[in-house]
Coordinates of C-alpha atoms in Angstrom, one line a residue:
X237 CA -89.5 24.0 113.2
X238 CA -90.2 27.5 112.0
X239 CA -89.0 28.9 115.3
X240 CA -85.8 27.0 114.9
X241 CA -85.3 28.5 111.4
X242 CA -86.1 31.9 112.7
X243 CA -83.6 31.6 115.6
X244 CA -80.9 30.4 113.2
X245 CA -81.4 33.4 110.9
X246 CA -80.8 35.7 113.8
X247 CA -77.4 34.1 114.3
X248 CA -76.3 34.4 110.6
X249 CA -73.7 37.0 109.8
X250 CA -72.1 37.9 106.5
X251 CA -68.6 39.2 106.6
X252 CA -66.3 40.5 103.9
X253 CA -63.0 40.2 105.7
X254 CA -60.9 37.3 104.3
X255 CA -59.3 35.6 107.3
X256 CA -56.6 32.9 107.5
X257 CA -58.3 29.6 107.0
X258 CA -61.2 30.9 105.0
X259 CA -59.8 29.8 101.7
X260 CA -59.0 26.3 103.0
X261 CA -62.5 26.0 104.5
X262 CA -64.1 27.1 101.2
X263 CA -62.2 24.3 99.5
X264 CA -63.3 21.8 102.2
X265 CA -67.0 22.9 102.1
X266 CA -67.2 22.9 98.3
X267 CA -65.5 19.4 98.1
X268 CA -67.9 18.0 100.7
X269 CA -71.0 19.6 99.2
X270 CA -70.3 18.4 95.6
X271 CA -69.3 15.0 96.8
X272 CA -72.5 14.6 98.8
X273 CA -74.9 16.1 96.3
X274 CA -73.3 15.2 93.0
X275 CA -70.8 12.4 93.8
X276 CA -67.8 14.4 92.7
X277 CA -64.5 13.1 94.0
X278 CA -60.9 14.3 94.3
X279 CA -60.7 15.7 90.7
X280 CA -63.3 18.3 91.7
X281 CA -61.5 19.1 95.0
X282 CA -58.3 19.5 93.0
X283 CA -60.0 21.9 90.6
X284 CA -61.4 24.0 93.4
X285 CA -58.1 24.0 95.3
X286 CA -56.2 25.2 92.2
X287 CA -58.8 28.0 91.6
X288 CA -58.7 29.1 95.2
X289 CA -54.9 29.1 95.3
X290 CA -54.9 31.3 92.2
X291 CA -57.4 33.6 93.8
X292 CA -55.2 33.9 97.0
X293 CA -52.1 34.5 94.9
X294 CA -53.7 37.4 93.1
X295 CA -56.0 38.6 95.9
X296 CA -56.5 42.4 95.9
X297 CA -58.8 43.6 98.7
X298 CA -59.5 46.7 96.6
X299 CA -60.9 44.7 93.7
X300 CA -61.8 41.3 95.0
X301 CA -64.6 40.6 97.5
X302 CA -65.5 37.6 99.6
X303 CA -68.8 37.1 101.4
X304 CA -68.5 34.5 104.2
X305 CA -71.8 33.5 105.9
X306 CA -71.5 32.2 109.4
X307 CA -74.0 30.8 111.9
X308 CA -72.8 30.6 115.5
X309 CA -69.2 30.9 114.3
X310 CA -69.4 28.1 111.6
X311 CA -69.1 28.8 107.9
X312 CA -72.3 28.0 106.2
X313 CA -71.9 29.7 102.9
X314 CA -69.8 31.8 100.6
X315 CA -69.6 33.8 97.4
X316 CA -66.5 35.3 95.9
X317 CA -66.0 38.1 93.3
X318 CA -62.7 37.5 91.6
X319 CA -61.3 40.4 89.5
X320 CA -60.0 39.5 86.1
X321 CA -58.2 41.4 83.4
X322 CA -60.0 44.2 81.6
X323 CA -62.1 45.1 84.6
X324 CA -64.1 41.9 84.4
X325 CA -65.6 40.2 87.5
X326 CA -66.1 36.5 87.9
X327 CA -68.6 35.0 90.4
X328 CA -67.1 31.9 92.1
X329 CA -67.4 29.6 95.1
X330 CA -71.1 30.2 95.8
X331 CA -72.5 27.7 98.2
X332 CA -75.0 27.5 101.1
X333 CA -75.2 24.5 103.3
X334 CA -78.3 22.5 102.6
X335 CA -80.1 23.2 105.9
X336 CA -79.8 27.0 105.3
X337 CA -81.2 27.0 101.8
X338 CA -84.6 28.4 100.9
X339 CA -84.6 31.3 103.4
X340 CA -83.3 34.0 101.1
X341 CA -79.6 33.8 102.0
X342 CA -78.6 33.1 98.4
X343 CA -80.6 36.1 97.2
X344 CA -79.0 38.2 99.8
X345 CA -75.5 37.1 98.7
X346 CA -76.3 37.8 95.0
X347 CA -77.6 41.2 96.0
X348 CA -74.4 42.0 97.8
X349 CA -72.4 40.8 94.7
X350 CA -74.4 43.0 92.4
X351 CA -74.1 46.0 94.7
X352 CA -70.3 45.6 94.8
X353 CA -70.1 44.9 91.1
X354 CA -71.8 48.3 90.4
X355 CA -70.0 50.2 93.1
X356 CA -66.6 49.1 91.6
X357 CA -67.8 49.9 88.0
X358 CA -66.8 46.5 86.5
X359 CA -67.3 46.3 82.8
X360 CA -68.8 42.8 82.8
X361 CA -69.3 39.7 84.9
X362 CA -69.5 36.0 84.3
X363 CA -69.7 32.7 86.0
X364 CA -69.4 29.0 85.3
X365 CA -71.9 26.5 86.6
X366 CA -73.2 23.1 85.5
X367 CA -76.4 21.5 84.3
X368 CA -78.5 20.3 87.2
X369 CA -78.0 23.3 89.5
X370 CA -81.4 24.6 88.6
X371 CA -82.1 26.7 91.7
X372 CA -78.7 28.4 91.4
X373 CA -79.2 29.0 87.6
X374 CA -82.7 30.5 88.2
X375 CA -81.2 32.8 90.9
X376 CA -78.4 33.9 88.5
X377 CA -81.0 34.7 85.8
X378 CA -83.1 36.7 88.2
X379 CA -80.0 38.9 88.7
X380 CA -79.5 39.4 85.0
X381 CA -77.1 36.6 84.0
X382 CA -77.8 34.9 80.7
X383 CA -76.6 31.6 79.3
X384 CA -73.8 32.3 76.7
X385 CA -72.0 29.0 76.3
X386 CA -72.3 25.3 77.1
X387 CA -69.5 22.7 76.9
X388 CA -69.2 19.1 77.8
X389 CA -66.2 18.4 80.0
X390 CA -64.7 15.9 82.4
X391 CA -62.9 18.5 84.4
X392 CA -64.5 17.2 87.6
X393 CA -63.7 13.6 87.0
X394 CA -67.0 12.7 85.3
X395 CA -68.8 14.1 82.3
X396 CA -70.9 17.2 83.0
X397 CA -72.4 20.0 80.9
X398 CA -70.7 23.2 82.0
X399 CA -72.6 26.4 81.4
X400 CA -71.2 29.9 81.2
X401 CA -73.5 32.8 82.2
X402 CA -72.7 36.4 81.5
X403 CA -74.2 39.4 83.1
X404 CA -76.5 41.2 80.7
X405 CA -75.1 44.7 81.2
X406 CA -77.5 46.3 78.8
X407 CA -80.2 45.6 81.4
X408 CA -78.5 48.2 83.6
X409 CA -77.5 50.8 81.0

Protein backbone atom coordinates (compact mmCIF):
# COMPACT_ATOMS: atom_id res chain seq x y z
CA UNK A 1 0.00 0.00 0.00
CA UNK A 2 2.75 2.46 0.94
CA UNK A 3 4.54 1.80 -2.34
CA UNK A 4 1.33 2.67 -4.20
CA UNK A 5 1.03 5.96 -2.27
CA UNK A 6 4.67 6.76 -2.93
CA UNK A 7 4.26 6.04 -6.63
CA UNK A 8 1.19 8.28 -6.79
CA UNK A 9 2.97 11.17 -5.09
CA UNK A 10 5.67 11.06 -7.76
CA UNK A 11 2.98 11.61 -10.38
CA UNK A 12 1.33 14.61 -8.70
CA UNK A 13 1.94 18.01 -10.22
CA UNK A 14 0.67 21.40 -9.10
CA UNK A 15 0.17 23.97 -11.84
CA UNK A 16 -0.88 27.61 -11.70
CA UNK A 17 -2.00 28.08 -15.29
CA UNK A 18 -5.78 28.34 -15.58
CA UNK A 19 -6.82 26.35 -18.64
CA UNK A 20 -10.16 26.05 -20.43
CA UNK A 21 -12.25 23.47 -18.59
CA UNK A 22 -10.55 23.95 -15.21
CA UNK A 23 -13.33 26.12 -13.79
CA UNK A 24 -16.02 23.69 -14.90
CA UNK A 25 -14.07 20.80 -13.45
CA UNK A 26 -13.67 22.62 -10.11
CA UNK A 27 -17.46 23.02 -10.00
CA UNK A 28 -17.92 19.34 -10.89
CA UNK A 29 -15.40 18.09 -8.32
CA UNK A 30 -16.75 20.34 -5.53
CA UNK A 31 -20.34 19.28 -6.26
CA UNK A 32 -19.44 15.57 -6.20
CA UNK A 33 -17.26 15.83 -3.11
CA UNK A 34 -19.81 17.75 -1.04
CA UNK A 35 -22.65 15.53 -2.23
CA UNK A 36 -20.74 12.37 -1.34
CA UNK A 37 -19.31 13.55 1.98
CA UNK A 38 -22.01 15.97 3.24
CA UNK A 39 -25.13 15.10 1.24
CA UNK A 40 -25.33 18.56 -0.38
CA UNK A 41 -27.43 18.75 -3.52
CA UNK A 42 -28.04 21.09 -6.40
CA UNK A 43 -28.26 24.20 -4.19
CA UNK A 44 -24.60 23.75 -3.30
CA UNK A 45 -23.61 23.12 -6.91
CA UNK A 46 -25.47 26.29 -7.92
CA UNK A 47 -23.67 28.25 -5.18
CA UNK A 48 -20.27 27.04 -6.39
CA UNK A 49 -21.19 27.63 -10.03
CA UNK A 50 -22.15 31.26 -9.33
CA UNK A 51 -18.93 31.87 -7.40
CA UNK A 52 -16.70 30.29 -10.04
CA UNK A 53 -18.52 32.23 -12.76
CA UNK A 54 -17.89 35.48 -10.88
CA UNK A 55 -14.24 34.49 -10.45
CA UNK A 56 -13.85 33.89 -14.20
CA UNK A 57 -15.60 37.15 -15.03
CA UNK A 58 -13.14 39.12 -12.87
CA UNK A 59 -10.10 36.87 -13.36
CA UNK A 60 -6.83 38.80 -13.39
CA UNK A 61 -3.76 36.57 -13.74
CA UNK A 62 -1.64 39.30 -12.13
CA UNK A 63 -3.72 39.24 -8.92
CA UNK A 64 -5.60 35.92 -8.81
CA UNK A 65 -3.96 32.54 -8.54
CA UNK A 66 -5.11 28.98 -9.04
CA UNK A 67 -3.32 25.86 -7.91
CA UNK A 68 -4.55 22.79 -9.76
CA UNK A 69 -3.29 19.41 -8.53
CA UNK A 70 -3.15 16.64 -11.08
CA UNK A 71 -2.18 13.00 -10.88
CA UNK A 72 -1.60 11.26 -14.19
CA UNK A 73 -3.47 14.06 -15.95
CA UNK A 74 -6.55 13.97 -13.69
CA UNK A 75 -7.52 16.88 -11.42
CA UNK A 76 -7.33 15.70 -7.82
CA UNK A 77 -7.35 19.00 -5.99
CA UNK A 78 -7.42 22.76 -6.19
CA UNK A 79 -7.07 25.96 -4.24
CA UNK A 80 -7.88 29.43 -5.55
CA UNK A 81 -6.82 32.87 -4.35
CA UNK A 82 -9.42 35.41 -5.45
CA UNK A 83 -8.46 39.07 -5.30
CA UNK A 84 -11.08 41.35 -3.77
CA UNK A 85 -11.38 45.11 -3.37
CA UNK A 86 -8.95 46.93 -1.08
CA UNK A 87 -6.13 44.46 -1.75
CA UNK A 88 -7.88 41.62 0.11
CA UNK A 89 -7.41 37.95 -0.81
CA UNK A 90 -10.07 35.26 -0.44
CA UNK A 91 -9.18 31.58 -0.24
CA UNK A 92 -11.73 29.47 -2.15
CA UNK A 93 -12.36 26.10 -3.81
CA UNK A 94 -9.91 24.13 -1.69
CA UNK A 95 -10.37 20.41 -2.11
CA UNK A 96 -8.33 17.26 -2.35
CA UNK A 97 -9.82 13.97 -3.48
CA UNK A 98 -10.24 11.61 -0.54
CA UNK A 99 -7.64 9.07 -1.67
CA UNK A 100 -4.95 11.79 -1.80
CA UNK A 101 -5.59 13.26 1.66
CA UNK A 102 -3.24 12.76 4.58
CA UNK A 103 -0.02 12.95 2.58
CA UNK A 104 0.79 16.65 2.91
CA UNK A 105 -0.81 17.92 -0.29
CA UNK A 106 -3.15 20.27 1.59
CA UNK A 107 -0.23 21.65 3.58
CA UNK A 108 1.70 22.16 0.34
CA UNK A 109 -1.21 24.07 -1.24
CA UNK A 110 -1.62 26.25 1.84
CA UNK A 111 2.11 27.00 1.77
CA UNK A 112 1.85 28.03 -1.87
CA UNK A 113 -1.16 30.22 -1.04
CA UNK A 114 0.74 31.94 1.77
CA UNK A 115 3.85 32.44 -0.39
CA UNK A 116 1.77 34.10 -3.11
CA UNK A 117 -0.19 36.13 -0.56
CA UNK A 118 3.03 37.58 0.84
CA UNK A 119 4.72 38.08 -2.55
CA UNK A 120 1.75 40.12 -3.78
CA UNK A 121 1.58 42.11 -0.52
CA UNK A 122 -2.14 41.63 0.06
CA UNK A 123 -3.41 43.55 3.09
CA UNK A 124 -5.53 40.70 4.46
CA UNK A 125 -7.05 37.33 3.63
CA UNK A 126 -10.19 35.47 4.61
CA UNK A 127 -12.13 32.33 3.83
CA UNK A 128 -15.52 30.81 4.52
CA UNK A 129 -15.93 27.21 5.60
CA UNK A 130 -18.44 25.27 7.64
CA UNK A 131 -18.71 23.34 10.86
CA UNK A 132 -17.62 19.74 10.46
CA UNK A 133 -14.60 20.38 8.25
CA UNK A 134 -12.30 19.87 11.22
CA UNK A 135 -9.16 18.83 9.33
CA UNK A 136 -9.40 21.80 6.97
CA UNK A 137 -10.08 24.23 9.82
CA UNK A 138 -7.09 22.87 11.77
CA UNK A 139 -4.90 23.36 8.68
CA UNK A 140 -6.15 26.93 8.19
CA UNK A 141 -5.37 27.70 11.83
CA UNK A 142 -1.83 26.30 11.46
CA UNK A 143 -1.30 28.89 8.74
CA UNK A 144 -2.54 31.78 10.89
CA UNK A 145 -6.26 31.95 10.14
CA UNK A 146 -8.55 32.68 13.10
CA UNK A 147 -12.29 32.30 13.53
CA UNK A 148 -13.96 35.73 13.29
CA UNK A 149 -17.62 35.00 12.53
CA UNK A 150 -20.20 32.21 12.62
CA UNK A 151 -23.62 32.29 10.99
CA UNK A 152 -26.34 29.71 10.51
CA UNK A 153 -27.49 29.53 6.92
CA UNK A 154 -29.34 27.38 4.42
CA UNK A 155 -27.26 28.61 1.49
CA UNK A 156 -26.40 25.04 0.53
CA UNK A 157 -29.95 23.68 0.74
CA UNK A 158 -29.72 22.55 4.34
CA UNK A 159 -28.85 24.28 7.58
CA UNK A 160 -25.14 24.60 8.30
CA UNK A 161 -22.98 26.68 10.59
CA UNK A 162 -20.79 28.75 8.29
CA UNK A 163 -17.50 30.01 9.68
CA UNK A 164 -15.42 32.93 8.53
CA UNK A 165 -11.72 32.78 9.24
CA UNK A 166 -9.41 35.75 8.74
CA UNK A 167 -5.66 35.68 8.46
CA UNK A 168 -4.05 37.05 11.61
CA UNK A 169 -1.72 39.48 9.87
CA UNK A 170 -0.18 40.65 13.16
CA UNK A 171 1.47 37.23 13.29
CA UNK A 172 3.56 38.27 10.27
CA UNK A 173 4.26 41.93 11.14
